[in-house]
PDB file of N, CA, C and O in Angstrom:
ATOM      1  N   UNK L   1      20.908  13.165 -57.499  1.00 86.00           N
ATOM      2  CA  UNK L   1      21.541  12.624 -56.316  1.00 86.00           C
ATOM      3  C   UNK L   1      22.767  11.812 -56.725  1.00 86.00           C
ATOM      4  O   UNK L   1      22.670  10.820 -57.447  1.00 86.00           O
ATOM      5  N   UNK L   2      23.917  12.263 -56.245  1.00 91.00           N
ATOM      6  CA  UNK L   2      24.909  11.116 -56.286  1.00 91.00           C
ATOM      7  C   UNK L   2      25.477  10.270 -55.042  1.00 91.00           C
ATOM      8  O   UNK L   2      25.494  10.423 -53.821  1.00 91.00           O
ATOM      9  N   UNK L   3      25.862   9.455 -55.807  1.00 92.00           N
ATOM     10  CA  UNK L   3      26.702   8.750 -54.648  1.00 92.00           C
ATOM     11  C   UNK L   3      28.140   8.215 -55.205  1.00 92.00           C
ATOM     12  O   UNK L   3      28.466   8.247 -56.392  1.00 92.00           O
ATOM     13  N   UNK L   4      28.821   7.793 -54.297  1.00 92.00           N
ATOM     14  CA  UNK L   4      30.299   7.566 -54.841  1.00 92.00           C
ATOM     15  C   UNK L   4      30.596   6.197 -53.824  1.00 92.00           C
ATOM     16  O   UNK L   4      29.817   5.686 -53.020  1.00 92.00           O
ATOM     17  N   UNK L   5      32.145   5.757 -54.195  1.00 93.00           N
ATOM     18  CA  UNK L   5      32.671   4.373 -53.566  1.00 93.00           C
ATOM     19  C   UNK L   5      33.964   4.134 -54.612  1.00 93.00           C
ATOM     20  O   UNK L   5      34.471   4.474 -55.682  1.00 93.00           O
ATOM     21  N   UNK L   6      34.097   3.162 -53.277  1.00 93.00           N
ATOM     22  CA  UNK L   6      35.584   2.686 -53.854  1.00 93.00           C
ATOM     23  C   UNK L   6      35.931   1.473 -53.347  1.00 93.00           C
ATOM     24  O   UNK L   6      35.197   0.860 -52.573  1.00 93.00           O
ATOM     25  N   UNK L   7      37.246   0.978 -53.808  1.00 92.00           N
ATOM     26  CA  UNK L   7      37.761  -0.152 -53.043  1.00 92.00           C
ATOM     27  C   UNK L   7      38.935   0.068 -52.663  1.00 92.00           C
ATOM     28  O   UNK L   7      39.589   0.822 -53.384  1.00 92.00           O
ATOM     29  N   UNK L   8      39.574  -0.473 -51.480  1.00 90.00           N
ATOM     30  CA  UNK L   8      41.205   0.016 -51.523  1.00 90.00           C
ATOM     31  C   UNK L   8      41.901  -1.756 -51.342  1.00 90.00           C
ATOM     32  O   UNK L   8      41.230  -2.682 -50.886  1.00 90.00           O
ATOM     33  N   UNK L   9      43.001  -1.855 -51.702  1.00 90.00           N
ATOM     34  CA  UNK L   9      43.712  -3.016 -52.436  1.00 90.00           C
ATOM     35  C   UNK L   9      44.845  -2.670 -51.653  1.00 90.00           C
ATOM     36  O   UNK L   9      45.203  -1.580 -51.208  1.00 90.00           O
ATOM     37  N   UNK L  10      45.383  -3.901 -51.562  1.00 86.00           N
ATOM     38  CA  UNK L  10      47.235  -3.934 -50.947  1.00 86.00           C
ATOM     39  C   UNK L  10      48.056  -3.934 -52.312  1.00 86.00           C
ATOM     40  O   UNK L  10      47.971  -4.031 -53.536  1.00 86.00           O
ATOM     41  N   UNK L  11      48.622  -3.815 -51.593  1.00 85.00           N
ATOM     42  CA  UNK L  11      50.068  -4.049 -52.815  1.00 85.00           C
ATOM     43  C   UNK L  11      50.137  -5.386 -53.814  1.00 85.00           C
ATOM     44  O   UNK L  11      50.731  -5.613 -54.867  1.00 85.00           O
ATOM     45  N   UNK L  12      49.257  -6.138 -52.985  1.00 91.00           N
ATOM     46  CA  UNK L  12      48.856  -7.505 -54.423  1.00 91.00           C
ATOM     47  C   UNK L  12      47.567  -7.396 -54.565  1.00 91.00           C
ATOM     48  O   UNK L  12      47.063  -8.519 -54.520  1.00 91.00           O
ATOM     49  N   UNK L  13      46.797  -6.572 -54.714  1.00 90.00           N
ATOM     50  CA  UNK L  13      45.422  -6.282 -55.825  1.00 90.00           C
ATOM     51  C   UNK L  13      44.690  -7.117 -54.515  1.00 90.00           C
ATOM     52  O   UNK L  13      43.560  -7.506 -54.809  1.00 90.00           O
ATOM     53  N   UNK L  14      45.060  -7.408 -53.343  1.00 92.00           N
ATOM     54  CA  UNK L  14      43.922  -7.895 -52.659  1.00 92.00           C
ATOM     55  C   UNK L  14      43.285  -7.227 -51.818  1.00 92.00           C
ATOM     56  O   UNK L  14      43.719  -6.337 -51.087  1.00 92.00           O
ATOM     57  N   UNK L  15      41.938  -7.755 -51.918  1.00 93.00           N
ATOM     58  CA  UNK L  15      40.515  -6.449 -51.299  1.00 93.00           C
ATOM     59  C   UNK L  15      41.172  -6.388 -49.948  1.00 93.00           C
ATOM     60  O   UNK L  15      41.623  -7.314 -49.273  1.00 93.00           O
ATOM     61  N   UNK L  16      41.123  -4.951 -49.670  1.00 90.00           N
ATOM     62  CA  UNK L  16      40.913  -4.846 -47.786  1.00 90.00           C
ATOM     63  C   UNK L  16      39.977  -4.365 -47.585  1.00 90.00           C
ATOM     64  O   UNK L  16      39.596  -4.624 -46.444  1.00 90.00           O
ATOM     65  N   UNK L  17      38.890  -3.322 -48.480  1.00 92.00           N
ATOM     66  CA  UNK L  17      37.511  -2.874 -48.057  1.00 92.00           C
ATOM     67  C   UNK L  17      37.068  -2.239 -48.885  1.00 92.00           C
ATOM     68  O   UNK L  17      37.837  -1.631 -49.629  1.00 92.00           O
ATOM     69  N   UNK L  18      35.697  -2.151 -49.055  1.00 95.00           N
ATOM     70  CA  UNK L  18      35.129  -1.276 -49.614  1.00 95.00           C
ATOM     71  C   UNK L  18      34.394  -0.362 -49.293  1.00 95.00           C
ATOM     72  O   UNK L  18      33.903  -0.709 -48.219  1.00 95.00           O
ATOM     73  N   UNK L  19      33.847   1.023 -49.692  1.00 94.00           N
ATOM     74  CA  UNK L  19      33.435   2.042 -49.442  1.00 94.00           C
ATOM     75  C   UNK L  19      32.165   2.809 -49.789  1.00 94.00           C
ATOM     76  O   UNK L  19      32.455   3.089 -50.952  1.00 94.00           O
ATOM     77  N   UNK L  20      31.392   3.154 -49.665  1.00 94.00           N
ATOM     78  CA  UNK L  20      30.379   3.851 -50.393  1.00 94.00           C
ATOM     79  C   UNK L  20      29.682   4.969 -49.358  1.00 94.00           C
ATOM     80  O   UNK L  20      29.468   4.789 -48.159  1.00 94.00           O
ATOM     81  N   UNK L  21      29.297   6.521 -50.367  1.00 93.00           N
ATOM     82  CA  UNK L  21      28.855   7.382 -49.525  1.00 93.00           C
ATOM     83  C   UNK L  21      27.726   8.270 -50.554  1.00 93.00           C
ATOM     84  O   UNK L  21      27.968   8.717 -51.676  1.00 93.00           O
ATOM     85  N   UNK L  22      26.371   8.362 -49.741  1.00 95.00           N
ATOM     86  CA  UNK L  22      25.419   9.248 -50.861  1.00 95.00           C
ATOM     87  C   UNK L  22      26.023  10.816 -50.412  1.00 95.00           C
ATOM     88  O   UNK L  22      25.991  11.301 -49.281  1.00 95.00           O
ATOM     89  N   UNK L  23      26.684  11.558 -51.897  1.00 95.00           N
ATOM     90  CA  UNK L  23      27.035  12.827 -51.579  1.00 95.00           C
ATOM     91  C   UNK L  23      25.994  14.058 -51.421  1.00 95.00           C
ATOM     92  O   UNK L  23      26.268  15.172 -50.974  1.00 95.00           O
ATOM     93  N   UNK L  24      24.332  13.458 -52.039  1.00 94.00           N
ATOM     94  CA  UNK L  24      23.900  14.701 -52.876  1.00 94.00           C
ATOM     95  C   UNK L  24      23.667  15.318 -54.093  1.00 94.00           C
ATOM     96  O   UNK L  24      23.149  14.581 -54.932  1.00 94.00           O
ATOM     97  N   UNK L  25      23.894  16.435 -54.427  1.00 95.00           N
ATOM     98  CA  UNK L  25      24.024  17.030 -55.276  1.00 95.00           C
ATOM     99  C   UNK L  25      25.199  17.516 -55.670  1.00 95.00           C
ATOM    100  O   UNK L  25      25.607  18.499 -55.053  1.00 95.00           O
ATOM    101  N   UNK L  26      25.998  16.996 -56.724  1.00 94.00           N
ATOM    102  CA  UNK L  26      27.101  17.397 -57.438  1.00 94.00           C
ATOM    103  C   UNK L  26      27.639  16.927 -58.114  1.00 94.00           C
ATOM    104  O   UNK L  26      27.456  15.712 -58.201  1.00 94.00           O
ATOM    105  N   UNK L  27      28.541  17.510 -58.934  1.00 93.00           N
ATOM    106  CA  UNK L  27      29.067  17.178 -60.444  1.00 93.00           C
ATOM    107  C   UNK L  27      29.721  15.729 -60.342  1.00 93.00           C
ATOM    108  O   UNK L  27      30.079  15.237 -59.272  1.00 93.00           O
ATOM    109  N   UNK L  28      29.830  15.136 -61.519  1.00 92.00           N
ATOM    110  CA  UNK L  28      30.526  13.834 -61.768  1.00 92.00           C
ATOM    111  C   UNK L  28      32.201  14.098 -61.284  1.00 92.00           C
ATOM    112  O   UNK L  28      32.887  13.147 -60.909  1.00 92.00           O
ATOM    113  N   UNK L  29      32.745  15.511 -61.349  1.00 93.00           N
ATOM    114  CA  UNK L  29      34.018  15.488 -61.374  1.00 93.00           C
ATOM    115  C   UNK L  29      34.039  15.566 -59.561  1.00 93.00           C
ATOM    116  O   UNK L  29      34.776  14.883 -58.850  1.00 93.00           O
ATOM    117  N   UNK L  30      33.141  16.470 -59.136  1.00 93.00           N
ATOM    118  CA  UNK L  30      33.091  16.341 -57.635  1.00 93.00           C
ATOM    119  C   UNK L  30      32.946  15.363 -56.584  1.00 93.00           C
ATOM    120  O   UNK L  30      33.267  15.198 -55.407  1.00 93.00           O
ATOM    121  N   UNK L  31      32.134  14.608 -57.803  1.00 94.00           N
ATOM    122  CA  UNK L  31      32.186  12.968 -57.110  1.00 94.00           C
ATOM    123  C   UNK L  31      33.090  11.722 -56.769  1.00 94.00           C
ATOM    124  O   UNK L  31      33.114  10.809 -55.944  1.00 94.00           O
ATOM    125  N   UNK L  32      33.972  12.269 -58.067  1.00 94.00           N
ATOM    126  CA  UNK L  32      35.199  11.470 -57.960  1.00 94.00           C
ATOM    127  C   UNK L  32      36.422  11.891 -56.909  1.00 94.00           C
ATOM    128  O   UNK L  32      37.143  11.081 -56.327  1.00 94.00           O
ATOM    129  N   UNK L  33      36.495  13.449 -56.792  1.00 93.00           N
ATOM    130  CA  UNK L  33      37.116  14.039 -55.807  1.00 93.00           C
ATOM    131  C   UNK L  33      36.374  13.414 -54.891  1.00 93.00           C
ATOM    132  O   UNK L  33      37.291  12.966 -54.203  1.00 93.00           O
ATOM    133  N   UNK L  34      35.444  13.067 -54.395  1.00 93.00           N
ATOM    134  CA  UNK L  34      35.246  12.421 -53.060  1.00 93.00           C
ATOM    135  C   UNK L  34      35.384  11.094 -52.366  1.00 93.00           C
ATOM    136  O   UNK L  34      35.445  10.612 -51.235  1.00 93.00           O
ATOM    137  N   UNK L  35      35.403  10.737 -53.707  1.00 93.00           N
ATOM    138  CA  UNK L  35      35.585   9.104 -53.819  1.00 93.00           C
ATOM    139  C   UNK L  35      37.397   9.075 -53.577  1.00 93.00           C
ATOM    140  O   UNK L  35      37.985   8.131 -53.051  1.00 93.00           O
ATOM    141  N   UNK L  36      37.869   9.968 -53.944  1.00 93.00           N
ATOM    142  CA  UNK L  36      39.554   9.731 -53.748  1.00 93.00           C
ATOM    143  C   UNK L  36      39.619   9.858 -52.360  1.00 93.00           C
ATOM    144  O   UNK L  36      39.997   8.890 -51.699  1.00 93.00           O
ATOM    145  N   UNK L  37      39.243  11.126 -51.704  1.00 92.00           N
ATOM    146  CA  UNK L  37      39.225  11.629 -50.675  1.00 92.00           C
ATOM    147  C   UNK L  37      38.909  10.894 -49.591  1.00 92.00           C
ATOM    148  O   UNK L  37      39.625  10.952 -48.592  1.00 92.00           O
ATOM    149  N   UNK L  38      38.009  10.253 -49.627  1.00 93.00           N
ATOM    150  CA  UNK L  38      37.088   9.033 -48.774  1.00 93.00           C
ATOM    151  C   UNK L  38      38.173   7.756 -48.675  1.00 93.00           C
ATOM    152  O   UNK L  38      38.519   7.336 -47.571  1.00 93.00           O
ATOM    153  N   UNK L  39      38.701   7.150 -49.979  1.00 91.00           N
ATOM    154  CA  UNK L  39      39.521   6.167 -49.908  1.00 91.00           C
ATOM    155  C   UNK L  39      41.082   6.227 -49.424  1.00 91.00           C
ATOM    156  O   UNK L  39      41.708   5.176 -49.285  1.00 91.00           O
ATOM    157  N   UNK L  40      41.730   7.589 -49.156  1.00 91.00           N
ATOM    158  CA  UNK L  40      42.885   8.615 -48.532  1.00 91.00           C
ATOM    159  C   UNK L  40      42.292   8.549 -47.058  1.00 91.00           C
ATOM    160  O   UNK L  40      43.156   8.229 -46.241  1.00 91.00           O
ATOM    161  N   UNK L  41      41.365   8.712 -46.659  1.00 92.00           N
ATOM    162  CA  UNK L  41      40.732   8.919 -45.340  1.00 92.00           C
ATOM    163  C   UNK L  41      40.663   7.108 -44.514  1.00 92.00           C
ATOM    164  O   UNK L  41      40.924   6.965 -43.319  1.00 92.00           O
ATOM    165  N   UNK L  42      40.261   5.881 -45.458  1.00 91.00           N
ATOM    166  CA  UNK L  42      40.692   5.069 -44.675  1.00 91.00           C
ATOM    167  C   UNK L  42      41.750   4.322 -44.774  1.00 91.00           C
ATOM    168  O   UNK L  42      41.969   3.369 -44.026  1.00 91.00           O
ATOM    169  N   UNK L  43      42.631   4.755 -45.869  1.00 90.00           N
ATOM    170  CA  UNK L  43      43.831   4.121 -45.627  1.00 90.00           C
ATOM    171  C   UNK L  43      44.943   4.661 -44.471  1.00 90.00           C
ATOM    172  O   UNK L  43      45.772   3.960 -43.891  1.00 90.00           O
ATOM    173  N   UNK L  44      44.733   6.026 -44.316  1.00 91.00           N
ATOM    174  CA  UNK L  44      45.264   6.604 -43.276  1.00 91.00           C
ATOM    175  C   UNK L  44      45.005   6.356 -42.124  1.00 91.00           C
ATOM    176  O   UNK L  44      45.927   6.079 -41.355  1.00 91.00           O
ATOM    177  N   UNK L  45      43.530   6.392 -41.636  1.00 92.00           N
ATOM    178  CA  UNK L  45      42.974   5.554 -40.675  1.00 92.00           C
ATOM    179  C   UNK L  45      43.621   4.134 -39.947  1.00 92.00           C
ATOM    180  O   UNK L  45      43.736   3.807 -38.766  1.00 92.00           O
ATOM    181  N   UNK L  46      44.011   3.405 -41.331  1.00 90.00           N
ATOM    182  CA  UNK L  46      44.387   1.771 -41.057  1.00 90.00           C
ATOM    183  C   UNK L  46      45.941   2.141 -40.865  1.00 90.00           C
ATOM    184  O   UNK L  46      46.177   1.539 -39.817  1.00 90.00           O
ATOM    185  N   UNK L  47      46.873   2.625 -41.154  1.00 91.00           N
ATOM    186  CA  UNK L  47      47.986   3.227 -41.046  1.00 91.00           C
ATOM    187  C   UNK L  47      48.869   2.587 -42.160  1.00 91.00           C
ATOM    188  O   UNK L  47      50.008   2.150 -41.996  1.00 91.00           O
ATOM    189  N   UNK L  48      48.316   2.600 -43.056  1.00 87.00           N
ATOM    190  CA  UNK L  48      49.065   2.987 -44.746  1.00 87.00           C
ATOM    191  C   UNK L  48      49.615   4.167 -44.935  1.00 87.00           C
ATOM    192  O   UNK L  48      49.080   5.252 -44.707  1.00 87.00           O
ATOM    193  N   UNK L  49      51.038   3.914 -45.488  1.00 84.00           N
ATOM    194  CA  UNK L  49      51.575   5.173 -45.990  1.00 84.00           C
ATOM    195  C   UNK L  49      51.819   5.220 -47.119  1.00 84.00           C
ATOM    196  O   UNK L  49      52.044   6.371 -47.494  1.00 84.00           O
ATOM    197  N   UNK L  50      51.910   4.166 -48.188  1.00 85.00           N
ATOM    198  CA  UNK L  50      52.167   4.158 -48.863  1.00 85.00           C
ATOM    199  C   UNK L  50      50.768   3.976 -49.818  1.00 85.00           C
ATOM    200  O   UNK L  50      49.844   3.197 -49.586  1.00 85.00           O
ATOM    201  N   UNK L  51      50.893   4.996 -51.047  1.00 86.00           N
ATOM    202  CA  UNK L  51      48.991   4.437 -51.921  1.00 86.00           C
ATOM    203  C   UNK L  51      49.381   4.950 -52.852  1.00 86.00           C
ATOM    204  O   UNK L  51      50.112   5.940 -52.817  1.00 86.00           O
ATOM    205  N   UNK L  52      48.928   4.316 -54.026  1.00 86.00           N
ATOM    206  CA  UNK L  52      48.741   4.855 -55.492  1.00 86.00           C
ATOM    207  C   UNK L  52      47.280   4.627 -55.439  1.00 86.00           C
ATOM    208  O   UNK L  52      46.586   3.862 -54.770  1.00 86.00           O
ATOM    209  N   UNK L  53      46.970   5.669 -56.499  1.00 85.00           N
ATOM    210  CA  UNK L  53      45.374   6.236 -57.052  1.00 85.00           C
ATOM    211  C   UNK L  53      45.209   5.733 -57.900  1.00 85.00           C
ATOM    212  O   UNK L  53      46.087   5.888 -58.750  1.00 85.00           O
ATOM    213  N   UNK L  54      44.057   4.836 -58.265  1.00 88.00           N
ATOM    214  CA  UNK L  54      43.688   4.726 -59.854  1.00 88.00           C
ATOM    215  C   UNK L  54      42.225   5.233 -59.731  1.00 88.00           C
ATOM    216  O   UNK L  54      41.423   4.928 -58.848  1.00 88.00           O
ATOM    217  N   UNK L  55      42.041   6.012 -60.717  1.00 90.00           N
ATOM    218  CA  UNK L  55      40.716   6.405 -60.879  1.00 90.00           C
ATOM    219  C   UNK L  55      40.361   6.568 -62.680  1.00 90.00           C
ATOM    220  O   UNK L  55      41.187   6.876 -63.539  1.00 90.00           O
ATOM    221  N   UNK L  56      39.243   6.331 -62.844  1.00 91.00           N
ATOM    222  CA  UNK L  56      38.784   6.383 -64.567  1.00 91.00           C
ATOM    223  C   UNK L  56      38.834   8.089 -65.391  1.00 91.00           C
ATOM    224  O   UNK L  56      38.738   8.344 -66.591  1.00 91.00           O
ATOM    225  N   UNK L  57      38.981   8.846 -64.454  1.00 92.00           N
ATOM    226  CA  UNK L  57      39.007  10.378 -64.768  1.00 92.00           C
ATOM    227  C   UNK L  57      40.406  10.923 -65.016  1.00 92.00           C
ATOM    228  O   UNK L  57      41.413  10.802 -64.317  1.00 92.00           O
ATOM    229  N   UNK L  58      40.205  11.658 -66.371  1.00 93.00           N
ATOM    230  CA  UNK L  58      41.670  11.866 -66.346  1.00 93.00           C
ATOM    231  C   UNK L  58      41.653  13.173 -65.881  1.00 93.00           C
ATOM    232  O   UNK L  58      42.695  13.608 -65.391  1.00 93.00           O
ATOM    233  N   UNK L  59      40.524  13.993 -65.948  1.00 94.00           N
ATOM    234  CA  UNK L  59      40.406  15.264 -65.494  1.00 94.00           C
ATOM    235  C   UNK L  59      41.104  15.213 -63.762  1.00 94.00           C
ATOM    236  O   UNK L  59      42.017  15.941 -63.373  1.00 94.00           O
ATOM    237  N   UNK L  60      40.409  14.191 -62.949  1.00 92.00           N
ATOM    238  CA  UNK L  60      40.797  14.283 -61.468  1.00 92.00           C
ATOM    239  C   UNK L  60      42.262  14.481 -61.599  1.00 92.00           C
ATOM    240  O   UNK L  60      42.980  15.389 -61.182  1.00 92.00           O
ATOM    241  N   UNK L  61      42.642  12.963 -62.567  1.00 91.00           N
ATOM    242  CA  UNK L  61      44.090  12.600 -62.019  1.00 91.00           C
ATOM    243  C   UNK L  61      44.871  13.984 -62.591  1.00 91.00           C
ATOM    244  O   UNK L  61      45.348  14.580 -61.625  1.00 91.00           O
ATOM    245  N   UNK L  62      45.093  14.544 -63.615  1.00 92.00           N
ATOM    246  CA  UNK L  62      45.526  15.365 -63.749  1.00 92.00           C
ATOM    247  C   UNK L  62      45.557  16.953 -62.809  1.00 92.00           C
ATOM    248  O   UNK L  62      46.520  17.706 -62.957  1.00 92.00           O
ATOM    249  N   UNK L  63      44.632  17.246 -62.051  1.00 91.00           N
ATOM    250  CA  UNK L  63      44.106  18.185 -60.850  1.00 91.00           C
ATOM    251  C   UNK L  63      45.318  17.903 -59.969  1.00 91.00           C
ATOM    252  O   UNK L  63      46.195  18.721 -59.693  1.00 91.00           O
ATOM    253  N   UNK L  64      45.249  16.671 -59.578  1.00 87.00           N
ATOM    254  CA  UNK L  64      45.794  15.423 -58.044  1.00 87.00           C
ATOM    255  C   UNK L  64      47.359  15.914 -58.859  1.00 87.00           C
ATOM    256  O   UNK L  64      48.293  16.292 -58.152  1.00 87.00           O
ATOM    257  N   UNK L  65      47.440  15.880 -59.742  1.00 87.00           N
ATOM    258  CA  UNK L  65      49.207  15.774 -60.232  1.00 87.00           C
ATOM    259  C   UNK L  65      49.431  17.190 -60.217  1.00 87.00           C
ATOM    260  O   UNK L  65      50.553  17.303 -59.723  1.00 87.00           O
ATOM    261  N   UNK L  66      48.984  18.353 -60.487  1.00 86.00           N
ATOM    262  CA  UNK L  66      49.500  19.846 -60.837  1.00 86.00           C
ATOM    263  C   UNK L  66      49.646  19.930 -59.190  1.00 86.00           C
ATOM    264  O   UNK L  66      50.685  20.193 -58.584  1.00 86.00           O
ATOM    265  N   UNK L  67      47.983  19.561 -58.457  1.00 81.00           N
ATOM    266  CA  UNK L  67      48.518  20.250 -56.973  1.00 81.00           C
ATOM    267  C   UNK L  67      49.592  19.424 -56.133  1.00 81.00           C
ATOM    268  O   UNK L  67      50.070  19.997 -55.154  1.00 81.00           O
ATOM    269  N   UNK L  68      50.087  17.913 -56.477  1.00 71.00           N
ATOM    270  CA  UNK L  68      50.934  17.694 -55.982  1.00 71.00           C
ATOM    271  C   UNK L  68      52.360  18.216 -56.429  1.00 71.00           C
ATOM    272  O   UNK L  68      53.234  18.067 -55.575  1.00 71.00           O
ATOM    273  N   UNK L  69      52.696  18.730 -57.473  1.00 67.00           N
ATOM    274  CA  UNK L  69      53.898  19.284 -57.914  1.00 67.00           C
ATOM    275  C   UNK L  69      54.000  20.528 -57.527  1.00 67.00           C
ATOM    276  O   UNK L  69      55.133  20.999 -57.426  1.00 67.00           O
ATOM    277  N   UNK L  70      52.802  21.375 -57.211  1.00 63.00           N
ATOM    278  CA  UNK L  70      52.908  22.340 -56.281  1.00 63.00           C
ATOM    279  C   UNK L  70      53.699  22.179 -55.416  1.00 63.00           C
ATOM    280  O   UNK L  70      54.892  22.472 -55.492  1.00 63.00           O
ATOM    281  N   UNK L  71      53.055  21.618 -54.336  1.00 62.00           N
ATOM    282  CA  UNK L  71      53.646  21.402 -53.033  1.00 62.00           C
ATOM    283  C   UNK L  71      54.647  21.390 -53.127  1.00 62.00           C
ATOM    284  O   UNK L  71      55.320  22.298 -52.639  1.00 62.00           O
ATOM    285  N   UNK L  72      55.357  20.078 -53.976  1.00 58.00           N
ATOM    286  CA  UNK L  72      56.383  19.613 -53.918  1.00 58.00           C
ATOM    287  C   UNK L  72      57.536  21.215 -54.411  1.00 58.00           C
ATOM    288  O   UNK L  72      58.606  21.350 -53.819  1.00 58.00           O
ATOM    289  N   UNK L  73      57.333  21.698 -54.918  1.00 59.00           N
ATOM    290  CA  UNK L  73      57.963  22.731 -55.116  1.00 59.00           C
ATOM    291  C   UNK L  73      58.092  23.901 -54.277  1.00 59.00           C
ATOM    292  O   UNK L  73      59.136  24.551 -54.240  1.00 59.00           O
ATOM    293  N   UNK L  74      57.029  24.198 -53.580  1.00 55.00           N
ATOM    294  CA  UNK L  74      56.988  25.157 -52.541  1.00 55.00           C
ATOM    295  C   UNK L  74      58.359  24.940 -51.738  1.00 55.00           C
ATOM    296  O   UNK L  74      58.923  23.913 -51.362  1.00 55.00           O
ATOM    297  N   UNK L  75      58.774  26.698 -51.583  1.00 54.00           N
ATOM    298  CA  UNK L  75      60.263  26.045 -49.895  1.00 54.00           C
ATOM    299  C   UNK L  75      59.794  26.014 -49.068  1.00 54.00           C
ATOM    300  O   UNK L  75      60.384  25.692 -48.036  1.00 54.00           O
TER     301      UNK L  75
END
């Protein structure tokens, strides 16, 4: 069984909330994808546009960077 969480921070490292969700069954790397995903979901909510990611995985962050240079390249 996993579960995942997070915290999301302003622009001066101060708490605005924290998060937590039991996923189930799935991989450590899937977990962290959810944990990003979840913390993208309430900053958008609160109407943040602006967010940087920190996460302990370099596997995620590296995923999060190829598919954003995708995009960014697509016409």
């Amino acid at each position: 069984m996993a579960t995942t969480g997070g915290i999301v921070r302003n622009r001066n490292g101060e708490w605005i909330i924290g998060f937590n969700r039991l996923l189930g069954s799935c991989s450590v790397f899937e977990a962290k994808l959810w944990e990003i995903l979840d913390g993208l979901g309430i900053i958008i909510d609160r109407g943040y546009d602006h967010v940087r990611i920190q996460t302990d995985s370099l596997e995620v962050a590296k995923v999060i960077q190829k598919s954003h240079r995708r995009d960014v390249t697509r016409p």
